[in-house]
């Protein structure tokens, strides 16, 4: 019998099963219709597909805990359809398909440490550190004197993703990027 | 704090408008006790205990009705109410309610009052509002937005069948009201939040609360006012049948016992008052939410001087 949660235990990050799929709670809010029973309006993200589900959970509704485990692992290499990760404590390796890694792949340089998510013992996804530093490998040449404007240009990171950067950023610059939003934050140096 | 100062100024002016409206309608402003023996028997309201066998009111309903029974035909009150375990963007354990009663008047006159208050509150904040509210029924909304054909006299199994027929999962709801509100929240509320202010009228008999059931029908004379995603008011064509009211109190007490909640003695003074109460319509309207609606605020904390966590 899996562990069960009560609606009063709902909190951000709680991993629960819903309609046979594992979800993580991203938002919740107390609601109570006039003279009626209380509900918890819950927004959750499917751990396998990333799609978001909204559900009004009745007070007292029982929720099954998702059999989810998180393990810190090192990203070894790209094997075409898969990314390969290694547990540095026992050197065990796992593969995750590109579909499940999703857009995160472009922000995932080789050797970076990431949290690998296991559902029912199977690796199903990764959570990157919130910030990474990456070298710009491709962008139009910089234009001087434009630092005060909000004009941006596309730039390709060594890890593969394309981000919008200010005009003064050049090829070879190392920039800091928020992996949750894909946004450029600042320039941290030269490669 | 600048935003809050603006909200507090608007709130004070809206309270002035509320009082001015009731004065213009020849209402008497009254004050009833906050510490009472019978804070209301509703299953889903939990009162705070306040020593000496008293509880803080969850609404001033019982004492207001005793005044109406004693011959006060038009009374209103703006007061604090207290409810345990209610905390969220639209809920605080302590909040402000306007409650009023019109003896010998139909429920539609209460809807007119609500409309007038919305117009006045909107004028204070400059919110564009022409006073147009929709008046519709629970059954119409459930049919349109959830595909559930409600007859009004269902028991839980019958409602479950209708819900399944419409393609929804009852998700193990244990009571009629749990299942009803699950469907209402999932399908009707989001639609109401998008539309103009709406009076949701004619509630199924099992959700009559303290409203009378219209003779020969399964529908209770009750409406809720929804505006901008907020539930602003809950109105009843008041039940004046003391025998029926005693039956409902006792049924609620039994259900409260079953759920290990405090159950209160039947409020005999209220029942005595009902015996002399003329046909009456009454309503409770949340002042904090009225201000939220007028200002377009998203949480109660934005429109009170001290949100609960800052107390």
Coordinates of C-alpha atoms in Angstrom, one line a residue:
Chain A
X1 CA 0.0 0.0 0.0
X2 CA 1.5 3.3 -1.1
X3 CA 1.7 6.2 1.4
X4 CA -1.4 8.4 1.4
X5 CA -1.6 12.1 2.0
X6 CA -4.6 14.2 3.3
X7 CA -5.5 17.4 1.5
X8 CA -4.3 19.3 4.6
X9 CA -0.8 18.0 3.9
X10 CA -0.6 19.5 0.4
X11 CA 2.4 21.7 -0.1
X12 CA 4.6 22.9 -2.9
X13 CA 6.8 20.1 -4.3
X14 CA 4.7 17.3 -2.9
X15 CA 4.8 14.3 -5.4
X16 CA 1.4 12.6 -5.8
X17 CA -0.3 10.2 -8.1
X18 CA -3.4 11.5 -10.0
X19 CA -5.3 9.5 -12.6
X20 CA -2.4 7.0 -12.8
X21 CA 0.3 9.7 -13.4
X22 CA 2.9 11.2 -11.1
X23 CA 2.6 14.9 -10.4
X24 CA 4.5 17.5 -8.4
X25 CA 2.4 20.2 -6.7
X26 CA 3.3 23.7 -8.0
X27 CA 0.6 25.8 -6.5
X28 CA -2.3 25.4 -4.0
X29 CA -4.9 27.6 -2.5
X30 CA -7.7 27.2 0.1
X31 CA -11.2 27.7 -1.4
X32 CA -14.6 27.3 0.2
X33 CA -17.9 27.8 -1.5
X34 CA -20.7 29.3 0.5
X35 CA -22.0 26.9 3.1
X36 CA -20.1 24.2 1.4
X37 CA -17.1 21.9 2.3
X38 CA -13.6 23.3 1.9
X39 CA -11.5 22.5 -1.2
X40 CA -7.8 23.0 -2.1
X41 CA -7.4 24.4 -5.6
X42 CA -4.3 22.6 -6.8
X43 CA -2.0 23.2 -9.8
X44 CA 0.3 20.3 -10.5
X45 CA 2.9 19.4 -13.1
X46 CA 3.0 15.9 -14.7
X47 CA 6.5 14.5 -14.0
X48 CA 6.5 12.5 -17.2
X49 CA 5.2 15.0 -19.7
X50 CA 5.5 18.4 -18.0
X51 CA 1.9 19.2 -18.7
X52 CA 0.0 21.1 -16.0
X53 CA -3.2 19.9 -14.4
X54 CA -5.6 21.9 -12.3
X55 CA -7.7 20.1 -9.8
X56 CA -10.1 21.1 -7.0
X57 CA -9.4 18.6 -4.3
X58 CA -12.1 18.1 -1.7
X59 CA -11.1 18.5 1.9
X60 CA -10.5 15.0 3.2
X61 CA -9.8 13.6 -0.3
X62 CA -7.0 11.1 0.0
X63 CA -4.0 11.3 -2.3
X64 CA -1.6 8.6 -3.2
X65 CA 2.1 9.5 -2.8
X66 CA 4.0 9.1 -6.1
X67 CA 6.9 6.6 -5.9
X68 CA 9.5 9.2 -6.8
X69 CA 13.1 9.3 -5.8
X70 CA 15.7 12.1 -6.6
X71 CA 19.4 11.2 -7.0
X72 CA 22.2 13.7 -7.7
X73 CA 24.1 12.4 -10.8
X74 CA 26.6 13.6 -13.3
X75 CA 25.7 14.2 -17.0
X76 CA 28.3 12.1 -19.0
X77 CA 27.4 12.3 -22.7
X78 CA 24.8 12.6 -25.4
X79 CA 24.2 9.3 -27.1
X80 CA 22.0 10.6 -29.9
X81 CA 18.5 9.6 -28.6
X82 CA 19.6 9.4 -25.0
X83 CA 21.5 11.4 -22.4
X84 CA 23.6 9.3 -20.1
X85 CA 24.1 10.0 -16.4
X86 CA 26.3 8.5 -13.8
X87 CA 25.9 8.1 -10.0
X88 CA 29.3 9.2 -8.7
X89 CA 29.0 7.1 -5.5
X90 CA 28.6 3.7 -7.2
X91 CA 29.4 4.5 -10.9
X92 CA 26.0 3.2 -12.0
X93 CA 24.7 4.7 -15.3
X94 CA 21.2 5.5 -16.5
X95 CA 19.8 6.7 -19.8
X96 CA 17.0 9.2 -20.2
X97 CA 15.5 9.8 -23.6
X98 CA 15.8 13.3 -25.1
X99 CA 12.0 13.6 -25.0
X100 CA 12.0 13.4 -21.3
X101 CA 15.0 15.7 -20.8
X102 CA 13.2 18.2 -23.1
X103 CA 14.4 21.8 -23.5
X104 CA 16.7 21.4 -20.4
X105 CA 19.2 19.6 -22.6
X106 CA 20.4 22.8 -24.2
X107 CA 21.3 24.1 -20.7
X108 CA 23.1 20.9 -19.7
X109 CA 26.8 21.0 -20.3
X110 CA 28.8 17.8 -20.1
X111 CA 29.8 16.8 -16.5
X112 CA 27.2 19.1 -14.9
X113 CA 25.6 17.7 -11.7
X114 CA 21.8 17.4 -12.0
X115 CA 19.0 15.9 -10.0
X116 CA 17.7 12.8 -11.8
X117 CA 14.1 11.9 -11.0
X118 CA 13.2 8.2 -10.7
X119 CA 9.6 7.1 -11.0
X120 CA 9.0 3.5 -10.0
X121 CA 12.7 2.9 -10.2
X122 CA 13.0 4.3 -13.8
X123 CA 14.8 7.5 -14.6
X124 CA 12.2 9.9 -16.1
X125 CA 13.6 13.4 -15.9
X126 CA 16.2 15.9 -14.7
X127 CA 16.1 19.0 -12.6
X128 CA 19.0 21.4 -13.4
X129 CA 20.7 23.8 -11.0
X130 CA 18.7 27.1 -11.2
X131 CA 21.8 28.9 -12.7
X132 CA 24.5 27.8 -15.1
X133 CA 27.5 29.6 -16.6
X134 CA 28.2 28.9 -20.2
X135 CA 30.4 30.2 -23.0
X136 CA 28.8 31.9 -26.0
X137 CA 29.9 30.0 -29.1
X138 CA 27.9 31.9 -31.7
X139 CA 26.5 35.4 -32.0
X140 CA 26.6 38.5 -34.2
X141 CA 29.6 40.7 -33.3
X142 CA 28.9 43.1 -30.5
X143 CA 27.9 46.7 -30.9
X144 CA 29.4 49.3 -28.6
X145 CA 27.4 51.9 -26.8
X146 CA 24.2 50.0 -26.6
X147 CA 24.5 48.7 -23.1
X148 CA 21.6 50.9 -21.8
X149 CA 19.0 49.7 -24.3
X150 CA 16.9 46.7 -24.0
X151 CA 17.7 45.5 -27.5
X152 CA 18.8 41.9 -27.6
X153 CA 20.2 39.4 -30.1
X154 CA 20.3 35.6 -30.3
X155 CA 23.4 33.8 -28.9
X156 CA 24.2 30.1 -28.9
X157 CA 25.5 28.6 -25.7
X158 CA 28.2 25.9 -25.7
X159 CA 25.6 23.5 -24.2
X160 CA 23.4 24.1 -27.3
X161 CA 20.5 26.4 -26.2
X162 CA 19.9 29.7 -27.9
X163 CA 19.3 32.7 -25.5
X164 CA 18.6 36.3 -26.0
X165 CA 21.5 38.5 -24.8
X166 CA 22.3 42.2 -24.8
X167 CA 24.2 43.6 -27.9
X168 CA 27.5 44.0 -26.1
X169 CA 27.9 40.3 -25.5
X170 CA 30.5 38.7 -27.8
X171 CA 31.5 35.2 -28.9
X172 CA 33.7 33.8 -26.2
X173 CA 32.0 35.6 -23.3
X174 CA 30.8 33.5 -20.4
X175 CA 27.3 34.4 -19.3
X176 CA 25.0 33.3 -16.5
X177 CA 21.6 32.0 -17.4
X178 CA 18.5 31.1 -15.4
X179 CA 17.7 27.5 -16.5
X180 CA 14.1 27.8 -15.3
X181 CA 13.3 30.7 -17.6
X182 CA 16.1 30.5 -20.2
X183 CA 16.9 34.1 -19.5
X184 CA 20.3 35.8 -19.7
X185 CA 21.3 37.2 -16.3
X186 CA 24.8 38.7 -16.6
X187 CA 28.2 38.4 -18.1
X188 CA 30.7 36.7 -15.8
X189 CA 33.9 36.7 -17.9
X190 CA 35.8 35.5 -21.0
X191 CA 36.4 31.9 -21.9
Chain B
X1 CA 2.1 50.3 2.1
X2 CA 1.1 53.0 -0.5
X3 CA -1.2 50.6 -2.3
X4 CA -2.7 49.6 1.0
X5 CA -3.4 53.1 2.1
X6 CA -5.3 53.7 -1.1
X7 CA -7.3 50.5 -0.4
X8 CA -8.0 51.5 3.1
X9 CA -9.3 54.9 2.0
X10 CA -11.5 53.2 -0.6
X11 CA -12.7 50.7 2.0
X12 CA -13.7 53.5 4.4
X13 CA -15.6 55.3 1.6
X14 CA -17.4 52.1 0.6
X15 CA -18.5 51.5 4.2
X16 CA -19.9 55.0 4.2
X17 CA -21.8 54.2 0.9
X18 CA -23.1 51.0 2.4
X19 CA -24.5 52.8 5.4
X20 CA -25.8 55.7 3.3
X21 CA -27.7 53.2 1.1
X22 CA -29.4 51.5 4.0
X23 CA -30.3 54.8 5.5
X24 CA -31.8 55.9 2.2
X25 CA -33.9 52.7 2.3
X26 CA -35.2 53.4 5.8
X27 CA -33.2 50.6 7.5
X28 CA -32.2 50.6 11.2
X29 CA -28.6 49.9 11.9
X30 CA -28.2 47.4 14.8
X31 CA -25.5 45.7 16.7
X32 CA -26.0 42.1 18.0
X33 CA -23.6 40.1 20.3
X34 CA -20.4 38.7 19.0
X35 CA -20.2 36.1 21.8
X36 CA -23.2 33.8 21.6
X37 CA -24.3 30.3 22.7
X38 CA -25.4 29.2 19.2
X39 CA -23.0 30.4 16.6
X40 CA -24.9 28.5 13.9
X41 CA -25.2 24.8 13.2
X42 CA -23.9 24.7 9.6
X43 CA -21.9 21.6 9.0
X44 CA -19.0 23.4 7.4
X45 CA -18.6 26.4 9.7
X46 CA -16.3 26.0 12.7
X47 CA -16.7 28.7 15.5
X48 CA -14.0 29.8 17.9
X49 CA -14.8 28.9 21.5
X50 CA -15.0 32.1 23.6
X51 CA -15.3 31.0 27.3
X52 CA -18.4 30.8 29.4
X53 CA -20.2 28.4 27.0
X54 CA -20.1 31.1 24.4
X55 CA -18.7 31.1 20.8
X56 CA -17.7 33.9 18.5
X57 CA -20.3 34.4 15.8
X58 CA -19.7 32.9 12.4
X59 CA -22.4 35.3 11.2
X60 CA -25.0 37.5 13.1
X61 CA -27.9 35.6 11.6
X62 CA -29.6 34.2 14.6
X63 CA -29.8 37.4 16.6
X64 CA -30.7 39.5 13.5
X65 CA -33.7 37.1 12.9
X66 CA -34.7 37.4 16.5
X67 CA -34.9 41.2 16.0
X68 CA -37.0 40.7 12.9
X69 CA -39.3 38.3 14.9
X70 CA -39.6 41.1 17.5
X71 CA -41.0 43.5 14.9
X72 CA -38.0 45.2 13.4
X73 CA -38.8 45.1 9.7
X74 CA -35.7 46.5 8.1
X75 CA -32.5 46.0 10.0
X76 CA -28.9 46.0 8.9
X77 CA -25.5 45.4 10.6
X78 CA -21.9 45.7 9.6
X79 CA -19.9 43.5 11.9
X80 CA -16.9 41.2 12.4
X81 CA -17.4 37.4 12.0
X82 CA -15.1 34.7 12.9
X83 CA -14.5 31.3 11.4
X84 CA -11.9 28.7 12.2
X85 CA -9.8 26.9 9.6
X86 CA -10.6 29.5 6.8
X87 CA -7.4 30.9 5.5
X88 CA -6.6 31.8 1.9
X89 CA -6.6 34.6 -0.7
X90 CA -10.3 35.0 -0.3
X91 CA -10.6 33.9 3.4
X92 CA -9.4 35.2 6.7
X93 CA -10.5 33.8 10.1
X94 CA -11.7 37.3 11.0
X95 CA -13.7 39.2 8.4
X96 CA -16.4 41.9 7.9
X97 CA -19.9 41.1 7.0
X98 CA -22.9 43.3 6.1
X99 CA -26.1 41.5 6.9
X100 CA -29.6 42.8 6.4
X101 CA -33.2 41.7 6.5
X102 CA -36.4 43.0 4.8
X103 CA -39.6 41.7 6.3
X104 CA -42.6 41.3 3.9
X105 CA -40.3 41.6 0.9
X106 CA -39.4 39.1 -1.9
X107 CA -35.9 37.8 -2.3
X108 CA -35.6 39.8 -5.5
X109 CA -35.6 43.0 -3.4
X110 CA -32.4 41.7 -1.7
X111 CA -30.9 41.2 -5.2
X112 CA -31.8 44.8 -6.0
X113 CA -30.1 45.9 -2.8
X114 CA -26.9 44.0 -3.7
X115 CA -26.9 45.6 -7.2
X116 CA -27.2 49.0 -5.7
X117 CA -24.3 48.3 -3.3
X118 CA -22.1 47.1 -6.3
X119 CA -22.9 50.3 -8.2
X120 CA -22.0 52.5 -5.2
X121 CA -18.8 50.5 -4.4
X122 CA -17.7 50.7 -8.1
X123 CA -18.3 54.4 -8.2
X124 CA -16.0 54.9 -5.2
X125 CA -13.1 53.0 -6.9
X126 CA -13.9 54.2 -10.4
X127 CA -14.4 50.7 -11.6
X128 CA -16.5 50.8 -14.8
X129 CA -19.8 49.1 -13.9
X130 CA -23.2 49.8 -15.3
X131 CA -25.2 47.9 -12.7
X132 CA -26.0 45.0 -15.1
X133 CA -26.1 41.7 -13.3
X134 CA -27.1 38.4 -14.6
X135 CA -29.9 36.5 -12.8
X136 CA -29.8 32.8 -13.5
X137 CA -30.4 29.4 -11.7
X138 CA -28.1 26.7 -10.3
X139 CA -29.8 24.2 -12.7
X140 CA -29.2 26.4 -15.8
X141 CA -25.5 26.9 -14.9
X142 CA -24.9 23.2 -14.2
X143 CA -26.6 22.2 -17.4
X144 CA -24.6 24.8 -19.5
X145 CA -21.2 24.4 -18.0
X146 CA -21.1 20.8 -16.7
X147 CA -23.8 19.1 -18.8
X148 CA -25.4 17.9 -15.5
X149 CA -29.2 17.9 -15.6
X150 CA -30.2 18.7 -12.0
X151 CA -33.8 18.0 -10.9
X152 CA -33.3 19.6 -7.5
X153 CA -34.6 16.7 -5.4
X154 CA -31.8 14.2 -5.9
X155 CA -30.2 12.2 -3.1
X156 CA -26.5 11.5 -3.3
X157 CA -26.8 8.3 -5.5
X158 CA -29.1 10.1 -8.0
X159 CA -26.7 13.0 -8.2
X160 CA -23.8 10.6 -8.7
X161 CA -25.7 9.0 -11.7
X162 CA -26.2 12.4 -13.3
X163 CA -22.6 13.4 -12.8
X164 CA -21.4 10.1 -14.3
X165 CA -23.8 10.5 -17.2
X166 CA -22.3 13.9 -17.9
X167 CA -18.9 12.2 -18.1
X168 CA -17.5 13.4 -14.7
X169 CA -15.9 11.3 -12.0
X170 CA -17.5 11.8 -8.5
X171 CA -14.1 11.0 -7.0
X172 CA -15.6 9.4 -3.9
X173 CA -17.7 12.3 -2.7
X174 CA -19.4 11.2 0.5
X175 CA -22.3 13.7 0.7
X176 CA -24.6 15.5 -1.7
X177 CA -23.0 18.9 -1.0
X178 CA -19.4 17.6 -1.5
X179 CA -20.3 16.2 -4.9
X180 CA -22.4 19.3 -5.8
X181 CA -19.6 21.8 -4.9
X182 CA -17.0 19.6 -6.7
X183 CA -18.9 20.0 -9.9
X184 CA -19.7 23.6 -9.2
X185 CA -16.1 24.5 -8.5
X186 CA -14.7 22.5 -11.4
X187 CA -17.1 23.7 -14.1
X188 CA -19.3 26.6 -13.1
X189 CA -17.1 28.9 -11.0
X190 CA -14.4 29.3 -13.7
X191 CA -17.2 30.4 -16.1
X192 CA -18.7 32.8 -13.6
X193 CA -15.3 34.4 -12.9
X194 CA -15.1 35.4 -16.6
X195 CA -18.6 36.9 -16.8
X196 CA -20.5 39.9 -15.3
X197 CA -21.7 39.8 -11.7
X198 CA -24.3 37.0 -11.4
X199 CA -27.1 36.0 -9.0
X200 CA -27.1 32.3 -8.8
X201 CA -30.7 31.5 -7.8
X202 CA -32.8 28.5 -6.8
X203 CA -30.6 26.0 -5.0
X204 CA -31.5 22.3 -4.7
X205 CA -33.4 21.6 -1.5
X206 CA -30.5 19.7 0.2
X207 CA -28.6 22.9 0.1
X208 CA -31.4 25.1 1.5
X209 CA -29.5 25.9 4.7
X210 CA -31.8 28.4 6.4
X211 CA -33.8 29.2 3.3
X212 CA -37.4 28.1 2.7
X213 CA -38.1 25.6 -0.1
X214 CA -40.6 27.1 -2.6
X215 CA -43.8 25.2 -2.1
X216 CA -44.5 22.5 -4.7
X217 CA -40.9 22.7 -6.0
X218 CA -37.6 21.1 -5.0
X219 CA -35.8 24.5 -5.1
X220 CA -34.8 26.6 -2.1
X221 CA -35.3 30.4 -2.3
X222 CA -31.6 31.1 -2.0
X223 CA -29.2 33.0 -4.2
X224 CA -25.5 33.6 -4.2
X225 CA -23.9 36.6 -5.8
X226 CA -20.7 36.0 -7.7
X227 CA -18.6 38.8 -9.1
X228 CA -15.2 38.8 -10.6
X229 CA -14.5 35.3 -9.4
X230 CA -15.6 36.2 -5.8
X231 CA -18.5 34.9 -3.9
X232 CA -19.9 38.1 -2.5
X233 CA -23.2 37.3 -0.9
X234 CA -25.6 34.5 0.2
X235 CA -29.3 35.3 0.5
X236 CA -32.3 33.5 1.7
X237 CA -36.1 33.7 1.5
X238 CA -36.0 33.0 5.2
X239 CA -37.4 29.8 6.5
X240 CA -40.0 30.8 9.2
X241 CA -41.3 27.3 9.8
X242 CA -40.0 26.5 13.3
X243 CA -40.8 22.8 13.0
X244 CA -38.8 22.5 9.8
X245 CA -36.0 24.6 11.1
X246 CA -35.8 22.4 14.3
X247 CA -35.6 19.3 12.0
X248 CA -32.7 20.9 10.0
X249 CA -30.8 22.0 13.1
X250 CA -31.1 18.4 14.6
X251 CA -30.0 16.8 11.3
X252 CA -27.0 19.1 11.2
X253 CA -26.1 18.5 14.8
X254 CA -26.2 14.7 14.2
X255 CA -23.9 15.1 11.1
X256 CA -21.6 17.3 13.2
X257 CA -21.4 14.6 15.9
X258 CA -20.7 12.0 13.3
X259 CA -17.7 14.0 12.1
X260 CA -16.4 14.6 15.7
X261 CA -17.2 18.4 15.5
X262 CA -18.8 20.4 18.3
X263 CA -22.6 20.4 17.9
X264 CA -24.6 23.1 19.6
X265 CA -27.9 22.9 21.4
X266 CA -30.8 23.8 19.2
X267 CA -31.3 27.6 19.4
X268 CA -34.7 27.6 21.1
X269 CA -34.7 31.5 21.3
X270 CA -34.3 31.6 17.5
X271 CA -37.1 29.1 17.0
X272 CA -39.4 31.1 19.2
X273 CA -38.5 34.2 17.2
X274 CA -39.3 32.4 13.9
X275 CA -42.8 31.8 15.1
X276 CA -43.5 35.5 15.1
X277 CA -41.4 36.4 12.1
X278 CA -43.3 37.6 9.0
X279 CA -42.2 36.4 5.5
X280 CA -38.7 37.9 5.3
X281 CA -35.7 38.0 2.9
X282 CA -32.2 38.3 4.2
X283 CA -28.6 38.2 3.1
X284 CA -25.0 38.3 4.3
X285 CA -22.5 40.1 2.1
X286 CA -18.7 40.1 2.6
X287 CA -17.4 43.6 2.9
X288 CA -13.8 42.6 2.4
X289 CA -14.7 40.9 -0.9
X290 CA -16.9 43.8 -2.0
X291 CA -13.9 46.1 -1.6
X292 CA -11.7 43.5 -3.4
X293 CA -14.1 43.5 -6.3
X294 CA -14.4 47.3 -6.5
X295 CA -10.6 47.6 -6.5
X296 CA -9.8 44.6 -8.5
X297 CA -7.6 43.2 -5.7
X298 CA -6.7 39.5 -5.7
X299 CA -6.5 38.9 -2.0
X300 CA -8.2 40.0 1.2
X301 CA -4.8 40.9 2.6
X302 CA -4.7 43.8 0.1
X303 CA -7.8 45.5 1.5
X304 CA -7.5 45.2 5.3
X305 CA -5.3 47.2 7.6
X306 CA -3.8 44.1 9.2
X307 CA -3.9 40.8 7.3
X308 CA -4.1 37.9 9.7
X309 CA -0.4 37.0 9.6
X310 CA 0.5 40.6 10.6
X311 CA -1.8 40.6 13.7

